[in-house]
Amino acid sequence: MTDQQINPRHLHPPGGLLGTMRIRKKLVVLHTIFSVILALILLTSLRPGAMAVVRRAEMSQARAALSMLITSDTLDALRLDGGFFDQTDGVDIRIGSPAQLGLTPEVVESASKTPGEPVRSAVLPDASSAAVLIDPDQNEFALATVRIPEARRAVLELYAFTVVAILAIYGLIAAALEMFVLPKHVYGPIARLLDADRAIQIGDTASEIIPDRFIPADEMGEIMRSRNQTVQSLRRHEHDLAEALGRFETVASDLKRKNHVLETARRNLADADRLASLGMMSAGIAHELNTPLAVIKGLTEKLDADPDHRLSPAEARLLRRVVGRLERLGESLLDFARVRPPQATTTNPRGLVDEAITLVRLDRGAKDISIRNEIPQELTIACDADRVIQVFVNLIRNAVDAQRNQPEGNIIIEASPLDREGARWLSISITDAGPGIKPELIESLFEPFVSTTLDSRGTGLGLAVADGIVREHGGVILAHNRSDTTGAIFEILLPITAPTAQHTPGDTLPHPPAEPTDV
C-alpha cells in the first residue's frame, strides 16, 4: 500500500470509551447494549398487540352485556335505579341521553342506524365501552363500560416474563460465548498471537511461528498468516544477510592472506633495499667519521708542532666532544647491526616510559620541556623491557630536540589497547608540539642516515634502531604530523602478548583519554 492509499483515519488509534477497553470488556459492553435495545424493541412491539387483544375482549363483553340488557327485564329496574348499574365483574351500564352519557355524534348516528344492536362507543385508557339505542322515541341510549383486570394483569405478567426471558437468554448467550465461542475463536488466537510476539522478543525462534492447526479460517486467521509470512520473510532475509556476511568474511580473510603475502614481499624488498643501501650507508658512515677525524688530525698536528705539546682548554673541550661523537656513532652502529630475539616479560609500559623520561632528562637539557606520561597504570605488555626503554628514549629525545629552540615545549605520551585482526595490540603515541616532519621525509624516516635533524643523537641511526627493536617485537612504528596544530606524532603498535612471529597491525583507532601525570 502506497502513502496515497493509506486512510488517514488508520494513522491514529481509536478514541472514546471503547478505545481504552480490552476486547473482553468491549464484547461485554456491546452485548449488553444490544440486549437492552432488543428488550426495549420487544416490549414496545408487544404492548400494542397485547392491549388490542384486551380491548377487543372488553368490547365484546360490553356488547354482550348490552344485548343481554335489552332482552331481559333488567332495563325497567335500571331506569328505576337512576339509570346506573354496576356489576362486580367490571361491567358498568348506564342509561340516559347522549349528552348525559357523553356520546359523540358519530356514535349516536351509528347506534341510531341499527336500533337494538350495540355499537362501539370509545376505548378508554383503562376500559372499553359500547352503546345501543333502546328507545328511539325518547332518544334514550344505554352505555356499557367493561374493564377486565385479569387480562390487564396478564399483559403485565407477559411484560415481566418477556424481560426475564430476555435476561435469561442474554445470560445463556453470554455464558455460551465466554465458555465456548470466545475462548476458542477470539481469546485463544489473540493469546497465541501475543505468545508468538513474545517469542520474537526473547529470541525463541522455535515458537515465533504460529502452527497452522491453531490458525482459524477468519479475519484473525488472516492476520496470523500474514504475520507468519512476515516473520518468515524476515528470517530469510537474515539468513541471506548472514550468508553474505560469511562470504564477506571469507573474502576479507582471503584479502588478509594476500595482504600478508604482499607485506612479506614488501619486507623482502625492503631487506633487499637495505642491503642495496649499504653502500650509501658506508658513504654516510665515512662522512660521519671524516669530520671528527679531521678535527682530531688537526689538533694532533698542532699538539705535535707545539714545543710544549699542550692544547688550550677550548681545544681540549672540542677534542672531548669529537671523541664523544665517535663513541656515540660506534654505539649506534652496534645497536643497528645487533639482531637478537627479545626476552619478553610482562611489564607495565607506564613504568618503562617513566624510566625513559628520567634518562632523557639526565642526558639532555630538557628541563624547560613538559613531558607528561598519560599511560594508564593498569596496562601491561609482554616485551623486552630494556630494549623497549631504548625505543622510548630515542623517540622522546627526538621530540625534545624538535622543540629545543621553542620557548615552551610539550610532550605527551599516551596508550590504549586495540583489537585488530583477531589480536590485541597496544598503541603508544608520543606527541610533540614542534615544527613537524617534512613531508618528503615521512616515507623514509626510519632508514639509516636519512635525517639528523630529528635523530635522537645526531648520528642518523636513532629512529632506525627504534624501528628495528619494535619490529623484533612484532610491531611497527608510524609517524605523521598533527592535524590540529603543529607537531608530530610517533605511534608504536606492539602486540600485548609475546608474538610467535612478526605481525603488521592495521590502521589505528582514536586514543581514549587517560589521567595525565607530569614527570
Coordinates of C-alpha atoms in Angstrom, one line a residue:
M1 CA 0.0 0.0 0.0
T2 CA 1.4 3.4 -1.0
D3 CA 1.3 6.5 1.0
Q4 CA -1.5 7.9 -1.2
Q5 CA -3.6 4.8 -0.5
I6 CA -3.3 4.9 3.3
N7 CA -6.5 6.1 5.0
P8 CA -5.6 9.0 7.4
R9 CA -8.1 7.6 9.9
H10 CA -5.9 4.5 10.3
L11 CA -2.9 6.5 11.4
H12 CA -4.5 7.4 14.8
P13 CA -5.6 5.0 17.5
P14 CA -9.4 4.8 18.1
G15 CA -10.6 7.1 20.8
G16 CA -13.7 7.1 23.0
L17 CA -14.7 4.7 25.8
L18 CA -14.3 1.6 23.7
G19 CA -10.9 2.6 22.5
T20 CA -9.5 2.3 26.1
M21 CA -11.1 -1.1 26.8
R22 CA -9.7 -4.6 26.3
I23 CA -11.5 -6.9 23.9
R24 CA -13.3 -8.8 26.7
K25 CA -14.8 -5.6 28.1
K26 CA -15.7 -4.4 24.7
L27 CA -17.7 -7.6 23.9
V28 CA -19.5 -7.4 27.3
V29 CA -20.5 -3.8 26.8
L30 CA -21.6 -4.2 23.2
H31 CA -23.5 -7.4 24.0
T32 CA -25.3 -5.7 27.0
I33 CA -26.2 -2.7 24.9
F34 CA -27.6 -5.0 22.2
S35 CA -29.6 -7.0 24.7
V36 CA -31.1 -3.8 26.3
I37 CA -32.1 -2.4 22.9
L38 CA -33.6 -5.8 21.9
A39 CA -35.7 -5.9 25.1
L40 CA -36.9 -2.4 24.5
I41 CA -37.9 -3.2 20.9
L42 CA -39.7 -6.4 22.0
L43 CA -41.6 -4.6 24.8
T44 CA -42.5 -1.8 22.5
S45 CA -43.8 -4.1 19.8
L46 CA -45.7 -6.4 22.2
R47 CA -47.6 -3.8 24.1
P48 CA -49.9 -2.6 21.2
G49 CA -50.8 -6.1 20.2
A50 CA -51.5 -7.3 23.7
M51 CA -53.5 -4.3 24.6
A52 CA -55.5 -4.7 21.4
V53 CA -56.5 -8.2 22.4
V54 CA -57.6 -7.0 25.8
R55 CA -59.6 -4.1 24.4
R56 CA -61.3 -6.5 21.9
A57 CA -62.2 -8.8 24.7
E58 CA -63.6 -5.9 26.8
M59 CA -65.5 -4.6 23.8
S60 CA -67.0 -8.0 23.1
Q61 CA -68.1 -8.3 26.7
A62 CA -69.6 -4.8 26.7
R63 CA -71.7 -5.7 23.6
A64 CA -72.8 -8.9 25.2
A65 CA -73.8 -7.1 28.3
L66 CA -75.9 -4.6 26.3
S67 CA -77.5 -7.4 24.3
M68 CA -78.5 -9.2 27.5
L69 CA -79.8 -6.0 29.0
I70 CA -82.2 -5.3 26.1
T71 CA -83.6 -8.9 26.1
S72 CA -84.0 -9.1 29.9
D73 CA -86.3 -7.4 32.4
T74 CA -83.4 -5.6 34.0
L75 CA -84.0 -2.5 31.8
D76 CA -87.0 -1.2 33.8
A77 CA -85.3 -1.9 37.1
L78 CA -82.2 0.0 35.8
R79 CA -84.5 3.0 35.0
L80 CA -85.9 2.9 38.5
D81 CA -82.4 2.8 40.0
G82 CA -81.5 6.1 38.3
G83 CA -80.0 4.6 35.1
F84 CA -76.8 3.1 36.6
F85 CA -75.9 -0.5 37.1
D86 CA -72.5 -1.7 38.4
Q87 CA -71.7 -5.3 38.2
T88 CA -69.0 -7.0 40.2
D89 CA -67.2 -8.4 37.2
G90 CA -66.1 -5.0 35.9
V91 CA -69.2 -4.1 33.7
D92 CA -70.8 -0.7 34.2
I93 CA -74.1 0.1 32.5
R94 CA -75.7 3.5 32.3
I95 CA -79.0 4.8 30.7
G96 CA -79.6 8.3 29.6
S97 CA -79.4 10.8 26.8
P98 CA -76.4 11.2 24.6
A99 CA -75.4 14.3 26.5
Q100 CA -75.7 12.5 29.8
L101 CA -73.7 9.6 28.6
G102 CA -71.1 11.7 26.7
L103 CA -71.7 10.0 23.4
T104 CA -70.1 11.6 20.3
P105 CA -72.3 12.4 17.3
E106 CA -70.7 9.7 15.3
V107 CA -71.6 7.0 18.0
V108 CA -75.2 8.4 18.2
E109 CA -75.6 8.3 14.4
S110 CA -74.2 4.7 14.2
A111 CA -76.4 3.5 17.0
S112 CA -79.5 5.2 15.5
K113 CA -79.0 3.3 12.2
T114 CA -79.2 -0.1 14.0
P115 CA -81.6 0.3 16.9
G116 CA -81.2 -2.5 19.5
E117 CA -77.8 -3.5 18.3
P118 CA -74.7 -2.4 20.3
V119 CA -72.0 -0.4 18.6
R120 CA -68.5 0.6 19.6
S121 CA -68.5 3.8 21.6
A122 CA -65.0 4.5 22.8
V123 CA -61.7 3.0 24.1
L124 CA -60.6 4.5 27.3
P125 CA -57.1 4.2 28.8
D126 CA -58.3 1.6 31.3
A127 CA -61.6 0.3 29.8
S128 CA -63.7 -0.2 26.7
S129 CA -67.3 0.8 26.1
A130 CA -70.2 0.1 23.7
A131 CA -73.6 2.0 23.2
V132 CA -77.0 0.9 22.0
L133 CA -80.3 2.8 21.2
I134 CA -83.0 1.4 23.3
D135 CA -85.8 3.9 22.9
P136 CA -85.9 5.9 19.6
D137 CA -88.9 7.9 20.8
Q138 CA -87.3 9.1 23.9
N139 CA -83.8 9.3 22.3
E140 CA -82.6 7.0 25.2
F141 CA -79.3 5.1 25.0
A142 CA -77.5 2.5 27.1
L143 CA -73.7 2.7 27.6
A144 CA -71.8 -0.3 28.8
T145 CA -68.2 0.1 30.0
V146 CA -66.1 -3.0 30.6
R147 CA -62.7 -3.4 32.3
I148 CA -61.1 -6.9 32.6
P149 CA -58.4 -6.6 35.4
E150 CA -57.3 -10.2 34.8
A151 CA -56.5 -9.5 31.2
R152 CA -54.5 -6.4 32.0
R153 CA -52.6 -8.2 34.7
A154 CA -51.9 -10.9 32.2
V155 CA -50.4 -8.3 29.9
L156 CA -48.1 -7.0 32.7
E157 CA -47.1 -10.6 33.5
L158 CA -46.3 -11.0 29.8
Y159 CA -44.1 -8.0 30.0
A160 CA -42.3 -9.3 33.1
F161 CA -41.9 -12.7 31.6
T162 CA -40.5 -11.2 28.4
V163 CA -37.9 -9.2 30.5
V164 CA -37.0 -12.3 32.5
A165 CA -36.8 -14.3 29.3
I166 CA -34.6 -11.8 27.6
L167 CA -32.3 -11.6 30.6
A168 CA -32.1 -15.4 30.8
I169 CA -31.4 -15.6 27.1
Y170 CA -28.7 -12.9 27.5
G171 CA -27.2 -14.8 30.3
L172 CA -27.2 -18.0 28.4
I173 CA -25.7 -16.4 25.3
A174 CA -23.1 -14.6 27.4
A175 CA -22.2 -17.8 29.2
A176 CA -22.0 -19.7 25.9
L177 CA -19.8 -17.1 24.4
E178 CA -17.5 -16.8 27.3
M179 CA -17.2 -20.6 27.8
F180 CA -17.3 -22.0 24.3
V181 CA -17.1 -19.4 21.5
L182 CA -14.8 -16.5 22.6
P183 CA -12.0 -18.6 24.2
K184 CA -11.7 -20.7 21.0
H185 CA -12.3 -18.1 18.3
V186 CA -11.1 -14.8 20.0
Y187 CA -9.2 -15.1 23.2
G188 CA -7.2 -18.1 22.2
P189 CA -6.0 -16.8 18.9
I190 CA -5.1 -13.4 20.5
A191 CA -3.2 -15.2 23.3
R192 CA -1.3 -17.3 20.7
L193 CA -0.5 -14.2 18.7
L194 CA 0.9 -12.5 21.8
D195 CA 2.9 -15.6 22.8
A196 CA 4.5 -15.7 19.3
D197 CA 5.4 -12.0 19.5
R198 CA 7.0 -12.5 23.0
A199 CA 8.9 -15.4 21.5
I200 CA 10.4 -13.0 18.9
Q201 CA 11.3 -10.5 21.7
I202 CA 13.2 -13.2 23.7
G203 CA 14.8 -14.8 20.6
D204 CA 12.8 -18.1 20.8
T205 CA 12.8 -18.9 17.1
A206 CA 11.1 -22.2 17.6
S207 CA 7.9 -20.6 19.0
E208 CA 7.7 -17.4 16.9
I209 CA 5.7 -19.1 14.1
I210 CA 2.0 -19.9 14.9
P211 CA 1.2 -23.5 13.7
D212 CA -1.4 -23.9 11.0
R213 CA -3.6 -26.1 13.2
F214 CA -4.1 -23.1 15.6
I215 CA -5.0 -20.6 12.8
P216 CA -8.7 -20.1 12.4
A217 CA -10.4 -19.5 9.0
D218 CA -11.5 -16.0 9.7
E219 CA -10.1 -12.4 9.8
M220 CA -7.9 -13.3 12.9
G221 CA -6.5 -16.2 10.9
E222 CA -5.7 -13.9 8.0
I223 CA -3.8 -11.7 10.5
M224 CA -1.9 -14.7 11.8
R225 CA -1.0 -16.0 8.4
S226 CA 0.2 -12.5 7.3
R227 CA 2.3 -12.3 10.5
N228 CA 3.8 -15.7 9.9
Q229 CA 4.7 -14.7 6.3
T230 CA 6.3 -11.5 7.5
V231 CA 8.4 -13.3 10.2
Q232 CA 9.5 -16.0 7.7
S233 CA 10.4 -13.3 5.2
L234 CA 12.5 -11.5 7.8
R235 CA 14.2 -14.8 8.8
R236 CA 15.0 -15.5 5.1
H237 CA 16.5 -12.0 4.8
E238 CA 18.5 -12.6 8.0
H239 CA 19.8 -15.9 6.6
D240 CA 20.7 -14.3 3.3
L241 CA 22.4 -11.5 5.2
A242 CA 24.3 -14.0 7.4
E243 CA 25.4 -15.8 4.2
A244 CA 26.5 -12.5 2.7
L245 CA 28.5 -11.6 5.8
G246 CA 30.0 -15.1 5.7
R247 CA 31.1 -14.6 2.1
F248 CA 32.4 -11.1 3.1
E249 CA 34.4 -12.6 5.9
T250 CA 35.8 -15.2 3.5
V251 CA 36.8 -12.5 1.1
A252 CA 38.2 -10.4 3.9
S253 CA 40.2 -13.4 5.2
D254 CA 41.5 -14.0 1.6
L255 CA 42.4 -10.4 1.4
K256 CA 44.2 -10.7 4.7
R257 CA 46.2 -13.6 3.5
K258 CA 47.1 -11.7 0.3
N259 CA 48.0 -8.6 2.2
H260 CA 50.2 -10.8 4.4
V261 CA 51.9 -12.2 1.3
L262 CA 52.3 -8.7 -0.1
E263 CA 53.7 -7.4 3.2
T264 CA 56.1 -10.3 3.2
A265 CA 57.2 -9.4 -0.3
R266 CA 57.4 -5.8 0.7
R267 CA 59.7 -6.7 3.7
N268 CA 61.8 -8.8 1.4
L269 CA 62.1 -5.9 -1.0
A270 CA 62.9 -3.6 2.0
D271 CA 65.6 -6.0 3.1
A272 CA 66.9 -6.1 -0.4
D273 CA 66.8 -2.3 -0.5
R274 CA 68.6 -2.3 2.9
L275 CA 71.3 -4.4 1.5
A276 CA 71.5 -2.3 -1.6
S277 CA 71.7 0.8 0.6
L278 CA 74.7 -0.5 2.5
G279 CA 76.9 1.4 0.0
M280 CA 75.0 4.6 0.8
M281 CA 75.3 3.8 4.5
S282 CA 79.0 3.2 4.1
A283 CA 79.3 6.6 2.5
G284 CA 77.3 8.2 5.3
I285 CA 79.5 6.5 7.9
A286 CA 82.6 7.7 6.1
H287 CA 81.1 11.2 6.1
E288 CA 80.3 11.0 9.8
L289 CA 83.8 9.7 10.5
N290 CA 85.7 12.2 8.3
T291 CA 84.5 15.3 10.1
P292 CA 85.6 14.3 13.6
L293 CA 88.7 12.6 12.3
A294 CA 89.7 15.8 10.5
V295 CA 89.3 17.7 13.8
I296 CA 91.3 15.1 15.7
K297 CA 94.0 15.2 13.0
G298 CA 94.3 19.0 13.1
L299 CA 94.5 19.0 16.9
T300 CA 97.1 16.2 17.0
E301 CA 99.2 18.0 14.3
K302 CA 99.0 21.2 16.4
L303 CA 99.9 19.3 19.5
D304 CA 102.9 17.7 17.8
A305 CA 104.1 21.1 16.4
D306 CA 103.8 22.8 19.7
P307 CA 107.1 22.7 21.7
D308 CA 105.1 22.4 24.9
H309 CA 102.8 19.8 23.5
R310 CA 99.8 21.4 25.0
L311 CA 96.2 22.3 23.9
S312 CA 94.1 25.2 25.0
P313 CA 91.0 24.5 27.2
A314 CA 88.7 25.2 24.3
E315 CA 90.7 22.8 22.0
A316 CA 90.6 20.2 24.8
R317 CA 86.8 20.5 25.1
L318 CA 86.5 20.3 21.3
L319 CA 88.6 17.2 21.3
R320 CA 86.4 15.7 24.0
R321 CA 83.2 16.4 22.1
V322 CA 84.6 14.9 18.9
V323 CA 85.7 11.8 20.7
G324 CA 82.3 11.5 22.3
R325 CA 80.6 11.8 18.9
L326 CA 82.7 9.0 17.6
E327 CA 81.8 6.9 20.6
R328 CA 78.1 7.5 20.2
L329 CA 78.4 6.7 16.5
G330 CA 80.0 3.4 17.3
E331 CA 77.3 2.5 19.8
S332 CA 74.6 3.4 17.3
L333 CA 76.2 1.2 14.7
L334 CA 76.3 -1.7 17.1
D335 CA 72.7 -1.2 18.1
F336 CA 71.7 -1.0 14.5
A337 CA 73.6 -4.1 13.5
R338 CA 72.8 -6.2 16.5
V339 CA 69.8 -8.5 15.9
R340 CA 68.7 -10.8 18.8
P341 CA 65.3 -12.1 19.8
P342 CA 63.7 -10.1 22.6
Q343 CA 63.4 -11.6 26.1
A344 CA 59.7 -10.9 26.7
T345 CA 58.4 -10.4 30.3
T346 CA 55.1 -8.9 31.4
T347 CA 55.8 -5.3 32.1
N348 CA 53.9 -2.1 32.9
P349 CA 54.5 0.3 29.9
R350 CA 53.9 3.3 32.2
G351 CA 56.9 2.4 34.3
L352 CA 59.1 2.0 31.2
V353 CA 58.1 5.4 29.9
D354 CA 58.9 6.9 33.4
E355 CA 62.4 5.4 33.3
A356 CA 62.9 6.6 29.7
I357 CA 61.9 10.2 30.7
T358 CA 64.3 10.1 33.6
L359 CA 67.2 9.1 31.3
V360 CA 66.3 11.8 28.7
R361 CA 66.3 14.5 31.4
L362 CA 69.7 13.3 32.7
D363 CA 71.2 13.1 29.2
R364 CA 69.7 16.2 27.6
G365 CA 68.9 19.7 28.7
A366 CA 65.1 19.1 28.7
K367 CA 64.2 20.9 31.9
D368 CA 62.1 23.6 30.1
I369 CA 60.0 21.0 28.3
S370 CA 56.9 19.5 29.8
I371 CA 56.9 15.7 29.4
R372 CA 53.6 14.1 30.5
N373 CA 53.1 10.4 30.9
E374 CA 49.4 9.7 30.5
I375 CA 49.6 5.9 30.1
P376 CA 47.0 4.1 32.4
Q377 CA 48.6 2.3 35.3
E378 CA 46.6 -0.9 34.7
L379 CA 48.0 -1.6 31.2
T380 CA 50.5 -4.4 30.8
I381 CA 52.5 -5.7 27.8
A382 CA 54.9 -8.7 27.1
C383 CA 58.2 -7.2 25.9
D384 CA 61.9 -6.9 26.4
A385 CA 61.9 -4.0 28.9
D386 CA 65.4 -2.8 28.4
R387 CA 65.1 -2.7 24.6
V388 CA 61.7 -1.0 24.7
I389 CA 63.1 1.6 27.0
Q390 CA 65.7 2.3 24.3
V391 CA 62.8 2.9 21.9
F392 CA 61.1 5.4 24.2
V393 CA 64.4 7.1 24.9
N394 CA 65.2 7.6 21.2
L395 CA 61.7 8.9 20.4
I396 CA 61.4 11.2 23.4
R397 CA 64.9 12.6 22.6
N398 CA 63.7 13.3 19.1
A399 CA 60.7 15.2 20.5
V400 CA 62.9 17.2 22.8
D401 CA 65.3 18.1 20.0
A402 CA 62.4 19.2 17.8
Q403 CA 61.3 21.7 20.4
R404 CA 64.7 22.9 21.7
N405 CA 64.5 26.3 20.0
Q406 CA 60.9 26.9 21.2
P407 CA 60.1 29.0 24.3
E408 CA 57.8 26.3 25.6
G409 CA 57.8 22.6 24.7
N410 CA 55.2 20.0 25.4
I411 CA 55.4 16.2 25.0
I412 CA 52.5 13.8 25.8
I413 CA 52.8 10.0 25.9
E414 CA 49.5 8.1 25.7
A415 CA 48.5 4.5 25.3
S416 CA 45.3 2.5 24.7
P417 CA 44.6 -1.2 23.8
L418 CA 43.2 -2.1 20.3
D419 CA 41.6 -5.1 18.7
R420 CA 42.9 -5.8 15.2
E421 CA 42.7 -8.9 13.0
G422 CA 41.9 -11.2 16.0
A423 CA 44.8 -9.9 18.1
R424 CA 45.2 -7.5 20.9
W425 CA 47.5 -4.5 20.3
L426 CA 48.8 -1.7 22.5
S427 CA 49.0 1.7 20.8
I428 CA 51.6 4.1 22.4
S429 CA 51.8 7.6 20.9
I430 CA 54.4 10.3 21.6
T431 CA 53.1 13.7 20.6
D432 CA 55.2 16.8 20.5
A433 CA 54.5 20.5 19.7
G434 CA 57.5 21.0 17.4
P435 CA 57.6 22.1 13.7
G436 CA 56.5 18.7 12.5
I437 CA 58.1 16.3 9.9
K438 CA 58.9 17.4 6.4
P439 CA 56.5 15.6 4.0
E440 CA 59.4 14.3 1.8
L441 CA 61.0 12.6 4.8
I442 CA 57.9 10.7 6.2
E443 CA 58.3 7.7 3.8
S444 CA 62.0 7.1 4.5
L445 CA 62.1 8.5 8.1
F446 CA 63.2 5.2 9.7
E447 CA 66.0 4.5 7.2
P448 CA 69.6 5.0 8.4
F449 CA 71.2 8.4 7.9
V450 CA 68.0 9.9 6.4
S451 CA 67.9 12.9 8.7
T452 CA 69.9 14.2 11.6
T453 CA 67.5 16.9 12.4
L454 CA 65.0 14.5 14.1
D455 CA 67.6 12.0 15.1
S456 CA 68.0 11.2 18.8
R457 CA 71.8 11.5 19.0
G458 CA 72.7 13.3 15.8
T459 CA 74.1 10.1 14.3
G460 CA 71.2 9.3 11.9
L461 CA 70.6 5.9 13.4
G462 CA 68.3 6.6 16.4
L463 CA 65.0 6.1 14.5
A464 CA 66.3 3.1 12.6
V465 CA 67.4 1.4 15.8
A466 CA 64.0 2.1 17.4
D467 CA 62.2 0.7 14.3
G468 CA 64.3 -2.4 14.4
I469 CA 63.6 -3.1 18.1
V470 CA 59.9 -2.6 17.5
R471 CA 59.9 -5.0 14.5
E472 CA 61.7 -7.6 16.6
H473 CA 58.7 -7.4 19.0
G474 CA 56.3 -8.0 16.1
G475 CA 55.2 -4.3 16.0
V476 CA 55.5 -1.3 13.9
I477 CA 56.2 2.5 14.3
L478 CA 54.1 5.0 12.4
A479 CA 54.9 8.7 12.1
H480 CA 52.7 11.6 10.9
N481 CA 52.1 15.2 11.6
R482 CA 49.4 16.5 13.8
S483 CA 46.2 17.7 12.1
D484 CA 45.0 20.2 14.8
T485 CA 48.2 22.1 15.2
T486 CA 52.0 21.9 14.6
G487 CA 53.9 19.0 15.8
A488 CA 54.5 15.3 15.1
I489 CA 53.0 12.0 16.4
F490 CA 55.1 8.9 16.7
E491 CA 52.9 5.8 17.3
I492 CA 54.2 2.5 18.4
L493 CA 52.0 -0.6 17.9
L494 CA 53.0 -3.6 19.9
P495 CA 51.2 -6.9 20.5
I496 CA 50.1 -7.1 24.1
T497 CA 51.1 -10.8 24.3
A498 CA 54.5 -12.1 23.2
P499 CA 54.3 -12.7 19.4
T500 CA 55.4 -16.0 17.8
A501 CA 56.0 -14.3 14.5
Q502 CA 56.1 -10.7 13.3
H503 CA 52.8 -9.0 12.6
T504 CA 51.9 -5.8 10.9
P505 CA 48.9 -4.1 12.6
G506 CA 46.2 -2.3 10.6
D507 CA 45.1 1.2 10.9
T508 CA 45.0 2.7 14.4
L509 CA 41.9 3.8 16.3
P510 CA 41.5 7.2 18.2
H511 CA 43.1 7.2 21.6
P512 CA 40.8 7.4 24.6
P513 CA 41.8 10.0 27.2
A514 CA 43.8 9.0 30.2
E515 CA 44.6 10.6 33.6
P516 CA 47.7 12.8 33.0
T517 CA 50.8 12.7 35.1
D518 CA 53.6 15.2 34.8
V519 CA 57.1 13.7 35.1

